Amino acid sequence: MSIRLATLTDIPAIMQVIADVVPIMRAAGNLQWDDTYPNPQVFEEDIKAGQLWVAELDGHIAGVTAITTEQYPEYAQVGLDINETAIVTHRLAVSPHFRGRGLAADLLQQAEVVAIDRGIGILRIDTNTQNHATQQLFPKLGYSLKGEITLEFRPGLKFVCFEKRLDK
């Protein structure tokens, strides 16, 4: 398994991961993603910004995540200082064909590598309140639950924020 920056040629395989993940999410009551988001344009922007990473296993794109410094203003709802520079993980997905192999944890570890490389000591992530798997995973990786938020661009949904502070 390897984790590397995504390229534009990876977009079809990334979109297949999303196509495989969204029905499972929706069946579990997690309506965070749908047929319109995330889309190829979002991933293309991530790639052009040098912030989209893929996990490759056995020659296949098995997972994806954007590792950014883009924080939602709503993070302030739980007392997070959004003026602090933080590495924020967005659009984390692992193909159901490759689940159970620790790929989500590996992708989150890559966020830590990026944070250390950039001298940033704060990691943040949010997830839909119905995504119970990630809510169990994040604390195992050292993230602390900060609370529940709403996001203006996803009306009617609730999210939980997590933060991890790296020792300096």
Short mmCIF file of N, CA and C in Angstrom, two decimals:
data_model
loop_
_atom_site.label_atom_id
_atom_site.label_comp_id
_atom_site.label_asym_id
_atom_site.label_seq_id
_atom_site.Cartn_x
_atom_site.Cartn_y
_atom_site.Cartn_z
N MET A 1 0.84 -1.18 0.00
CA MET A 1 0.00 0.00 0.00
C MET A 1 0.88 1.23 0.00
N SER A 2 0.47 2.22 -0.78
CA SER A 2 1.20 3.48 -0.79
C SER A 2 0.20 4.63 -0.74
N ILE A 3 0.65 5.74 -0.17
CA ILE A 3 -0.14 6.95 -0.15
C ILE A 3 0.64 7.98 -0.93
N ARG A 4 -0.03 8.62 -1.88
CA ARG A 4 0.63 9.59 -2.74
C ARG A 4 -0.34 10.71 -3.12
N LEU A 5 0.23 11.80 -3.60
CA LEU A 5 -0.62 12.87 -4.12
C LEU A 5 -1.38 12.36 -5.34
N ALA A 6 -2.62 12.75 -5.44
CA ALA A 6 -3.45 12.34 -6.58
C ALA A 6 -3.08 13.16 -7.81
N THR A 7 -3.36 12.57 -8.97
CA THR A 7 -3.19 13.26 -10.24
C THR A 7 -4.55 13.32 -10.94
N LEU A 8 -4.64 14.17 -11.95
CA LEU A 8 -5.91 14.30 -12.68
C LEU A 8 -6.35 12.97 -13.29
N THR A 9 -5.39 12.12 -13.65
CA THR A 9 -5.76 10.82 -14.24
C THR A 9 -6.39 9.88 -13.21
N ASP A 10 -6.27 10.21 -11.92
CA ASP A 10 -6.87 9.38 -10.87
C ASP A 10 -8.37 9.67 -10.68
N ILE A 11 -8.87 10.76 -11.24
CA ILE A 11 -10.25 11.17 -10.95
C ILE A 11 -11.29 10.08 -11.26
N PRO A 12 -11.23 9.39 -12.40
CA PRO A 12 -12.24 8.33 -12.61
C PRO A 12 -12.22 7.27 -11.50
N ALA A 13 -11.04 6.85 -11.08
CA ALA A 13 -10.96 5.83 -10.02
C ALA A 13 -11.44 6.40 -8.69
N ILE A 14 -11.14 7.67 -8.42
CA ILE A 14 -11.62 8.32 -7.19
C ILE A 14 -13.14 8.38 -7.22
N MET A 15 -13.70 8.74 -8.36
CA MET A 15 -15.17 8.82 -8.46
C MET A 15 -15.81 7.44 -8.31
N GLN A 16 -15.10 6.38 -8.68
CA GLN A 16 -15.63 5.03 -8.46
C GLN A 16 -15.66 4.73 -6.97
N VAL A 17 -14.64 5.15 -6.23
CA VAL A 17 -14.66 4.98 -4.77
C VAL A 17 -15.88 5.70 -4.21
N ILE A 18 -16.11 6.92 -4.63
CA ILE A 18 -17.24 7.70 -4.13
C ILE A 18 -18.55 7.01 -4.51
N ALA A 19 -18.65 6.53 -5.75
CA ALA A 19 -19.87 5.84 -6.19
C ALA A 19 -20.13 4.58 -5.37
N ASP A 20 -19.07 3.92 -4.91
CA ASP A 20 -19.23 2.72 -4.09
C ASP A 20 -19.58 3.06 -2.65
N VAL A 21 -19.10 4.21 -2.16
CA VAL A 21 -19.28 4.60 -0.76
C VAL A 21 -20.64 5.25 -0.50
N VAL A 22 -21.10 6.12 -1.40
CA VAL A 22 -22.30 6.91 -1.13
C VAL A 22 -23.54 6.05 -0.84
N PRO A 23 -23.83 5.01 -1.59
CA PRO A 23 -25.03 4.21 -1.25
C PRO A 23 -24.96 3.57 0.14
N ILE A 24 -23.75 3.17 0.55
CA ILE A 24 -23.57 2.58 1.87
C ILE A 24 -23.81 3.63 2.95
N MET A 25 -23.27 4.84 2.72
CA MET A 25 -23.48 5.93 3.66
C MET A 25 -24.97 6.24 3.80
N ARG A 26 -25.63 6.38 2.67
CA ARG A 26 -27.05 6.77 2.68
C ARG A 26 -27.91 5.67 3.32
N ALA A 27 -27.57 4.42 3.09
CA ALA A 27 -28.32 3.31 3.69
C ALA A 27 -28.19 3.33 5.20
N ALA A 28 -27.08 3.87 5.70
CA ALA A 28 -26.85 3.95 7.16
C ALA A 28 -27.44 5.24 7.76
N GLY A 29 -28.11 6.04 6.92
CA GLY A 29 -28.70 7.28 7.41
C GLY A 29 -27.77 8.46 7.36
N ASN A 30 -26.59 8.28 6.79
CA ASN A 30 -25.61 9.36 6.66
C ASN A 30 -25.82 10.02 5.30
N LEU A 31 -26.45 11.18 5.32
CA LEU A 31 -26.80 11.87 4.08
C LEU A 31 -25.80 12.97 3.72
N GLN A 32 -24.60 12.87 4.25
CA GLN A 32 -23.58 13.89 4.05
C GLN A 32 -23.21 14.04 2.57
N TRP A 33 -23.12 12.95 1.84
CA TRP A 33 -22.77 12.98 0.43
C TRP A 33 -23.93 12.46 -0.40
N ASP A 34 -23.94 12.85 -1.69
CA ASP A 34 -25.00 12.41 -2.58
C ASP A 34 -24.47 12.34 -4.01
N ASP A 35 -25.37 12.40 -4.98
CA ASP A 35 -24.97 12.29 -6.39
C ASP A 35 -24.26 13.54 -6.90
N THR A 36 -24.35 14.64 -6.14
CA THR A 36 -23.75 15.89 -6.61
C THR A 36 -22.49 16.28 -5.86
N TYR A 37 -22.26 15.70 -4.70
CA TYR A 37 -21.08 16.03 -3.90
C TYR A 37 -20.63 14.81 -3.12
N PRO A 38 -19.31 14.56 -3.11
CA PRO A 38 -18.25 15.26 -3.85
C PRO A 38 -18.27 14.89 -5.32
N ASN A 39 -17.81 15.80 -6.15
CA ASN A 39 -17.86 15.62 -7.60
C ASN A 39 -16.46 15.79 -8.21
N PRO A 40 -16.34 15.46 -9.50
CA PRO A 40 -15.01 15.54 -10.13
C PRO A 40 -14.39 16.94 -10.05
N GLN A 41 -15.21 17.97 -10.12
CA GLN A 41 -14.67 19.33 -10.08
C GLN A 41 -14.01 19.62 -8.73
N VAL A 42 -14.62 19.16 -7.64
CA VAL A 42 -14.05 19.36 -6.31
C VAL A 42 -12.69 18.66 -6.23
N PHE A 43 -12.64 17.44 -6.71
CA PHE A 43 -11.38 16.69 -6.66
C PHE A 43 -10.33 17.32 -7.59
N GLU A 44 -10.77 17.82 -8.74
CA GLU A 44 -9.84 18.51 -9.64
C GLU A 44 -9.23 19.73 -8.96
N GLU A 45 -10.05 20.50 -8.27
CA GLU A 45 -9.54 21.66 -7.53
C GLU A 45 -8.55 21.24 -6.44
N ASP A 46 -8.90 20.15 -5.72
CA ASP A 46 -7.98 19.63 -4.70
C ASP A 46 -6.63 19.24 -5.32
N ILE A 47 -6.68 18.58 -6.46
CA ILE A 47 -5.44 18.13 -7.12
C ILE A 47 -4.61 19.33 -7.54
N LYS A 48 -5.27 20.32 -8.14
CA LYS A 48 -4.55 21.51 -8.59
C LYS A 48 -3.93 22.26 -7.42
N ALA A 49 -4.56 22.16 -6.25
CA ALA A 49 -4.03 22.81 -5.04
C ALA A 49 -2.98 21.96 -4.34
N GLY A 50 -2.75 20.75 -4.85
CA GLY A 50 -1.75 19.86 -4.25
C GLY A 50 -2.17 19.33 -2.89
N GLN A 51 -3.49 19.12 -2.70
CA GLN A 51 -3.99 18.71 -1.39
C GLN A 51 -4.85 17.45 -1.42
N LEU A 52 -4.83 16.71 -2.51
CA LEU A 52 -5.61 15.47 -2.57
C LEU A 52 -4.65 14.29 -2.58
N TRP A 53 -4.90 13.38 -1.65
CA TRP A 53 -4.05 12.20 -1.48
C TRP A 53 -4.88 10.95 -1.74
N VAL A 54 -4.24 9.94 -2.31
CA VAL A 54 -4.90 8.66 -2.51
C VAL A 54 -4.09 7.55 -1.86
N ALA A 55 -4.82 6.54 -1.41
CA ALA A 55 -4.20 5.30 -0.94
C ALA A 55 -4.34 4.31 -2.08
N GLU A 56 -3.22 3.75 -2.49
CA GLU A 56 -3.20 2.82 -3.61
C GLU A 56 -2.83 1.45 -3.07
N LEU A 57 -3.62 0.45 -3.43
CA LEU A 57 -3.40 -0.91 -2.94
C LEU A 57 -3.62 -1.86 -4.10
N ASP A 58 -2.67 -2.72 -4.32
CA ASP A 58 -2.77 -3.71 -5.40
C ASP A 58 -3.09 -3.07 -6.74
N GLY A 59 -2.51 -1.87 -6.98
CA GLY A 59 -2.73 -1.18 -8.25
C GLY A 59 -4.05 -0.46 -8.38
N HIS A 60 -4.81 -0.40 -7.30
CA HIS A 60 -6.13 0.26 -7.32
C HIS A 60 -6.16 1.42 -6.34
N ILE A 61 -6.91 2.46 -6.71
CA ILE A 61 -7.18 3.55 -5.77
C ILE A 61 -8.18 2.99 -4.76
N ALA A 62 -7.74 2.88 -3.52
CA ALA A 62 -8.58 2.27 -2.49
C ALA A 62 -9.16 3.29 -1.52
N GLY A 63 -8.57 4.49 -1.49
CA GLY A 63 -9.06 5.52 -0.59
C GLY A 63 -8.58 6.88 -1.04
N VAL A 64 -9.22 7.90 -0.49
CA VAL A 64 -8.91 9.27 -0.89
C VAL A 64 -9.17 10.22 0.28
N THR A 65 -8.42 11.30 0.33
CA THR A 65 -8.73 12.37 1.27
C THR A 65 -8.08 13.66 0.81
N ALA A 66 -8.73 14.76 1.15
CA ALA A 66 -8.15 16.08 0.94
C ALA A 66 -7.54 16.52 2.28
N ILE A 67 -6.31 16.97 2.23
CA ILE A 67 -5.60 17.44 3.42
C ILE A 67 -5.31 18.91 3.18
N THR A 68 -6.06 19.76 3.89
CA THR A 68 -6.10 21.19 3.60
C THR A 68 -5.84 22.02 4.86
N THR A 69 -5.93 23.32 4.70
CA THR A 69 -5.97 24.22 5.85
C THR A 69 -7.31 24.96 5.85
N GLU A 70 -8.28 24.46 5.11
CA GLU A 70 -9.59 25.10 4.97
C GLU A 70 -10.51 24.67 6.12
N GLN A 71 -10.79 25.62 7.00
CA GLN A 71 -11.70 25.37 8.13
C GLN A 71 -13.04 26.05 7.86
N TYR A 72 -14.09 25.37 8.24
CA TYR A 72 -15.41 25.98 8.12
C TYR A 72 -15.60 26.99 9.25
N PRO A 73 -16.21 28.13 8.97
CA PRO A 73 -16.46 29.10 10.04
C PRO A 73 -17.28 28.50 11.18
N GLU A 74 -18.09 27.52 10.86
CA GLU A 74 -18.95 26.89 11.87
C GLU A 74 -18.17 26.14 12.94
N TYR A 75 -16.89 25.87 12.71
CA TYR A 75 -16.09 25.22 13.75
C TYR A 75 -16.08 26.06 15.03
N ALA A 76 -16.29 27.35 14.88
CA ALA A 76 -16.34 28.24 16.05
C ALA A 76 -17.53 27.91 16.95
N GLN A 77 -18.55 27.21 16.42
CA GLN A 77 -19.72 26.83 17.23
C GLN A 77 -19.32 25.96 18.42
N VAL A 78 -18.20 25.27 18.31
CA VAL A 78 -17.74 24.39 19.41
C VAL A 78 -16.49 24.95 20.08
N GLY A 79 -16.26 26.22 19.88
CA GLY A 79 -15.17 26.88 20.57
C GLY A 79 -13.81 26.76 19.92
N LEU A 80 -13.73 26.23 18.72
CA LEU A 80 -12.45 26.16 18.04
C LEU A 80 -12.10 27.53 17.47
N ASP A 81 -10.85 27.92 17.61
CA ASP A 81 -10.38 29.19 17.09
C ASP A 81 -10.00 28.99 15.62
N ILE A 82 -10.86 29.43 14.73
CA ILE A 82 -10.61 29.19 13.31
C ILE A 82 -9.54 30.11 12.75
N ASN A 83 -9.03 31.02 13.57
CA ASN A 83 -7.89 31.84 13.15
C ASN A 83 -6.56 31.13 13.38
N GLU A 84 -6.60 30.03 14.15
CA GLU A 84 -5.41 29.19 14.32
C GLU A 84 -5.23 28.38 13.04
N THR A 85 -4.02 28.32 12.55
CA THR A 85 -3.77 27.49 11.37
C THR A 85 -3.85 26.02 11.79
N ALA A 86 -4.63 25.26 11.04
CA ALA A 86 -4.80 23.84 11.33
C ALA A 86 -4.81 23.06 10.02
N ILE A 87 -4.36 21.84 10.09
CA ILE A 87 -4.54 20.91 8.97
C ILE A 87 -5.92 20.29 9.15
N VAL A 88 -6.72 20.38 8.10
CA VAL A 88 -8.10 19.89 8.16
C VAL A 88 -8.27 18.80 7.10
N THR A 89 -8.77 17.67 7.53
CA THR A 89 -9.03 16.55 6.62
C THR A 89 -10.46 16.64 6.13
N HIS A 90 -10.63 16.61 4.82
CA HIS A 90 -11.95 16.64 4.19
C HIS A 90 -12.05 15.48 3.20
N ARG A 91 -13.28 15.10 2.88
CA ARG A 91 -13.56 14.14 1.81
C ARG A 91 -12.80 12.82 1.97
N LEU A 92 -12.78 12.31 3.19
CA LEU A 92 -12.13 11.03 3.48
C LEU A 92 -13.06 9.89 3.09
N ALA A 93 -12.57 9.02 2.22
CA ALA A 93 -13.38 7.87 1.79
C ALA A 93 -12.48 6.68 1.52
N VAL A 94 -12.96 5.51 1.89
CA VAL A 94 -12.26 4.26 1.60
C VAL A 94 -13.25 3.34 0.90
N SER A 95 -12.82 2.77 -0.20
CA SER A 95 -13.66 1.85 -0.95
C SER A 95 -14.11 0.69 -0.06
N PRO A 96 -15.39 0.31 -0.15
CA PRO A 96 -15.83 -0.85 0.63
C PRO A 96 -15.10 -2.13 0.26
N HIS A 97 -14.49 -2.16 -0.91
CA HIS A 97 -13.73 -3.35 -1.34
C HIS A 97 -12.41 -3.48 -0.59
N PHE A 98 -12.01 -2.40 0.09
CA PHE A 98 -10.72 -2.40 0.79
C PHE A 98 -10.87 -2.06 2.27
N ARG A 99 -12.08 -2.11 2.79
CA ARG A 99 -12.29 -1.77 4.20
C ARG A 99 -11.64 -2.81 5.10
N GLY A 100 -11.34 -2.37 6.32
CA GLY A 100 -10.78 -3.28 7.31
C GLY A 100 -9.27 -3.44 7.19
N ARG A 101 -8.65 -2.66 6.34
CA ARG A 101 -7.20 -2.77 6.16
C ARG A 101 -6.45 -1.58 6.74
N GLY A 102 -7.16 -0.72 7.47
CA GLY A 102 -6.50 0.41 8.12
C GLY A 102 -6.22 1.58 7.20
N LEU A 103 -6.87 1.65 6.04
CA LEU A 103 -6.56 2.71 5.08
C LEU A 103 -7.00 4.08 5.57
N ALA A 104 -8.14 4.16 6.24
CA ALA A 104 -8.58 5.46 6.77
C ALA A 104 -7.57 5.98 7.78
N ALA A 105 -7.09 5.10 8.64
CA ALA A 105 -6.06 5.50 9.62
C ALA A 105 -4.78 5.92 8.91
N ASP A 106 -4.41 5.22 7.85
CA ASP A 106 -3.20 5.57 7.09
C ASP A 106 -3.36 6.95 6.44
N LEU A 107 -4.53 7.23 5.91
CA LEU A 107 -4.77 8.54 5.29
C LEU A 107 -4.75 9.65 6.35
N LEU A 108 -5.29 9.36 7.52
CA LEU A 108 -5.23 10.35 8.60
C LEU A 108 -3.80 10.53 9.11
N GLN A 109 -3.01 9.47 9.06
CA GLN A 109 -1.60 9.58 9.41
C GLN A 109 -0.89 10.49 8.41
N GLN A 110 -1.30 10.43 7.16
CA GLN A 110 -0.70 11.32 6.15
C GLN A 110 -1.00 12.78 6.49
N ALA A 111 -2.17 13.06 7.05
CA ALA A 111 -2.49 14.42 7.49
C ALA A 111 -1.49 14.88 8.55
N GLU A 112 -1.11 13.97 9.44
CA GLU A 112 -0.11 14.30 10.46
C GLU A 112 1.25 14.58 9.83
N VAL A 113 1.62 13.80 8.84
CA VAL A 113 2.88 14.01 8.14
C VAL A 113 2.89 15.41 7.50
N VAL A 114 1.79 15.76 6.85
CA VAL A 114 1.68 17.08 6.22
C VAL A 114 1.77 18.17 7.29
N ALA A 115 1.08 17.97 8.41
CA ALA A 115 1.12 18.96 9.50
C ALA A 115 2.55 19.15 10.00
N ILE A 116 3.24 18.07 10.25
CA ILE A 116 4.62 18.15 10.76
C ILE A 116 5.52 18.82 9.73
N ASP A 117 5.36 18.43 8.45
CA ASP A 117 6.18 19.04 7.39
C ASP A 117 5.97 20.55 7.32
N ARG A 118 4.76 21.00 7.62
CA ARG A 118 4.45 22.43 7.53
C ARG A 118 4.59 23.15 8.87
N GLY A 119 4.97 22.42 9.91
CA GLY A 119 5.13 23.04 11.22
C GLY A 119 3.80 23.46 11.85
N ILE A 120 2.75 22.71 11.54
CA ILE A 120 1.41 23.00 12.06
C ILE A 120 1.07 21.96 13.12
N GLY A 121 0.69 22.40 14.31
CA GLY A 121 0.48 21.48 15.42
C GLY A 121 -0.96 21.11 15.71
N ILE A 122 -1.88 21.50 14.84
CA ILE A 122 -3.31 21.23 15.08
C ILE A 122 -3.89 20.51 13.87
N LEU A 123 -4.62 19.43 14.15
CA LEU A 123 -5.36 18.71 13.12
C LEU A 123 -6.84 18.76 13.47
N ARG A 124 -7.68 18.96 12.48
CA ARG A 124 -9.13 18.99 12.69
C ARG A 124 -9.83 18.18 11.62
N ILE A 125 -11.00 17.68 12.00
CA ILE A 125 -11.83 16.92 11.06
C ILE A 125 -13.26 16.96 11.57
N ASP A 126 -14.22 16.87 10.65
CA ASP A 126 -15.61 16.76 11.06
C ASP A 126 -16.24 15.61 10.30
N THR A 127 -17.35 15.12 10.84
CA THR A 127 -18.06 14.03 10.21
C THR A 127 -19.53 14.13 10.55
N ASN A 128 -20.35 13.57 9.71
CA ASN A 128 -21.79 13.55 9.96
C ASN A 128 -22.10 12.79 11.24
N THR A 129 -23.10 13.26 11.98
CA THR A 129 -23.46 12.60 13.24
C THR A 129 -23.88 11.15 13.02
N GLN A 130 -24.26 10.80 11.80
CA GLN A 130 -24.67 9.42 11.52
C GLN A 130 -23.51 8.52 11.08
N ASN A 131 -22.31 9.09 10.98
CA ASN A 131 -21.15 8.29 10.58
C ASN A 131 -20.47 7.74 11.84
N HIS A 132 -21.00 6.64 12.32
CA HIS A 132 -20.54 6.07 13.58
C HIS A 132 -19.14 5.46 13.47
N ALA A 133 -18.79 4.95 12.30
CA ALA A 133 -17.47 4.34 12.13
C ALA A 133 -16.36 5.38 12.34
N THR A 134 -16.52 6.55 11.72
CA THR A 134 -15.47 7.56 11.89
C THR A 134 -15.47 8.11 13.31
N GLN A 135 -16.64 8.20 13.93
CA GLN A 135 -16.69 8.71 15.30
C GLN A 135 -15.99 7.76 16.28
N GLN A 136 -15.89 6.49 15.92
CA GLN A 136 -15.13 5.54 16.73
C GLN A 136 -13.65 5.58 16.36
N LEU A 137 -13.35 5.79 15.08
CA LEU A 137 -11.97 5.79 14.62
C LEU A 137 -11.18 6.99 15.11
N PHE A 138 -11.74 8.18 14.99
CA PHE A 138 -10.96 9.39 15.30
C PHE A 138 -10.39 9.39 16.71
N PRO A 139 -11.16 9.06 17.74
CA PRO A 139 -10.57 9.03 19.10
C PRO A 139 -9.44 7.99 19.23
N LYS A 140 -9.55 6.88 18.52
CA LYS A 140 -8.49 5.86 18.57
C LYS A 140 -7.17 6.41 18.03
N LEU A 141 -7.27 7.43 17.18
CA LEU A 141 -6.08 8.03 16.58
C LEU A 141 -5.64 9.30 17.30
N GLY A 142 -6.23 9.54 18.47
CA GLY A 142 -5.80 10.67 19.29
C GLY A 142 -6.60 11.94 19.12
N TYR A 143 -7.68 11.90 18.37
CA TYR A 143 -8.54 13.07 18.19
C TYR A 143 -9.52 13.18 19.36
N SER A 144 -9.78 14.41 19.77
CA SER A 144 -10.73 14.68 20.86
C SER A 144 -12.01 15.25 20.27
N LEU A 145 -13.13 14.76 20.76
CA LEU A 145 -14.43 15.28 20.34
C LEU A 145 -14.60 16.69 20.87
N LYS A 146 -14.94 17.63 19.99
CA LYS A 146 -15.11 19.02 20.40
C LYS A 146 -16.58 19.42 20.46
N GLY A 147 -17.45 18.71 19.77
CA GLY A 147 -18.88 19.01 19.84
C GLY A 147 -19.56 18.94 18.49
N GLU A 148 -20.84 19.28 18.52
CA GLU A 148 -21.70 19.17 17.35
C GLU A 148 -21.90 20.54 16.70
N ILE A 149 -21.89 20.55 15.37
CA ILE A 149 -22.09 21.78 14.62
C ILE A 149 -23.11 21.55 13.51
N THR A 150 -23.55 22.64 12.93
CA THR A 150 -24.29 22.61 11.67
C THR A 150 -23.41 23.31 10.64
N LEU A 151 -23.62 22.98 9.38
CA LEU A 151 -22.88 23.62 8.30
C LEU A 151 -23.87 24.29 7.36
N GLU A 152 -23.64 25.56 7.09
CA GLU A 152 -24.57 26.34 6.28
C GLU A 152 -24.82 25.69 4.92
N PHE A 153 -23.76 25.13 4.32
CA PHE A 153 -23.90 24.58 2.97
C PHE A 153 -24.50 23.17 2.96
N ARG A 154 -24.76 22.60 4.13
CA ARG A 154 -25.42 21.29 4.23
C ARG A 154 -26.60 21.40 5.19
N PRO A 155 -27.63 22.20 4.83
CA PRO A 155 -28.76 22.44 5.74
C PRO A 155 -29.47 21.15 6.14
N GLY A 156 -29.88 21.12 7.40
CA GLY A 156 -30.62 19.98 7.92
C GLY A 156 -29.77 18.86 8.45
N LEU A 157 -28.46 18.94 8.25
CA LEU A 157 -27.56 17.89 8.72
C LEU A 157 -26.77 18.40 9.92
N LYS A 158 -26.35 17.47 10.75
CA LYS A 158 -25.52 17.80 11.90
C LYS A 158 -24.20 17.06 11.78
N PHE A 159 -23.15 17.70 12.29
CA PHE A 159 -21.80 17.17 12.19
C PHE A 159 -21.13 17.25 13.56
N VAL A 160 -20.14 16.41 13.77
CA VAL A 160 -19.34 16.50 14.98
C VAL A 160 -17.90 16.82 14.58
N CYS A 161 -17.29 17.69 15.38
CA CYS A 161 -15.91 18.13 15.14
C CYS A 161 -14.96 17.41 16.09
N PHE A 162 -13.79 17.12 15.56
CA PHE A 162 -12.72 16.52 16.33
C PHE A 162 -11.45 17.33 16.11
N GLU A 163 -10.58 17.29 17.11
CA GLU A 163 -9.30 18.00 17.01
C GLU A 163 -8.21 17.15 17.64
N LYS A 164 -7.02 17.26 17.06
CA LYS A 164 -5.85 16.61 17.63
C LYS A 164 -4.73 17.64 17.65
N ARG A 165 -4.10 17.75 18.81
CA ARG A 165 -2.96 18.66 18.95
C ARG A 165 -1.70 17.83 19.04
N LEU A 166 -0.75 18.14 18.19
CA LEU A 166 0.51 17.41 18.17
C LEU A 166 1.45 18.02 19.20
N ASP A 167 2.23 17.17 19.84
CA ASP A 167 3.24 17.64 20.78
C ASP A 167 4.32 18.36 20.00
N LYS A 168 4.72 19.49 20.52
CA LYS A 168 5.76 20.25 19.82
C LYS A 168 7.11 19.98 20.43
#
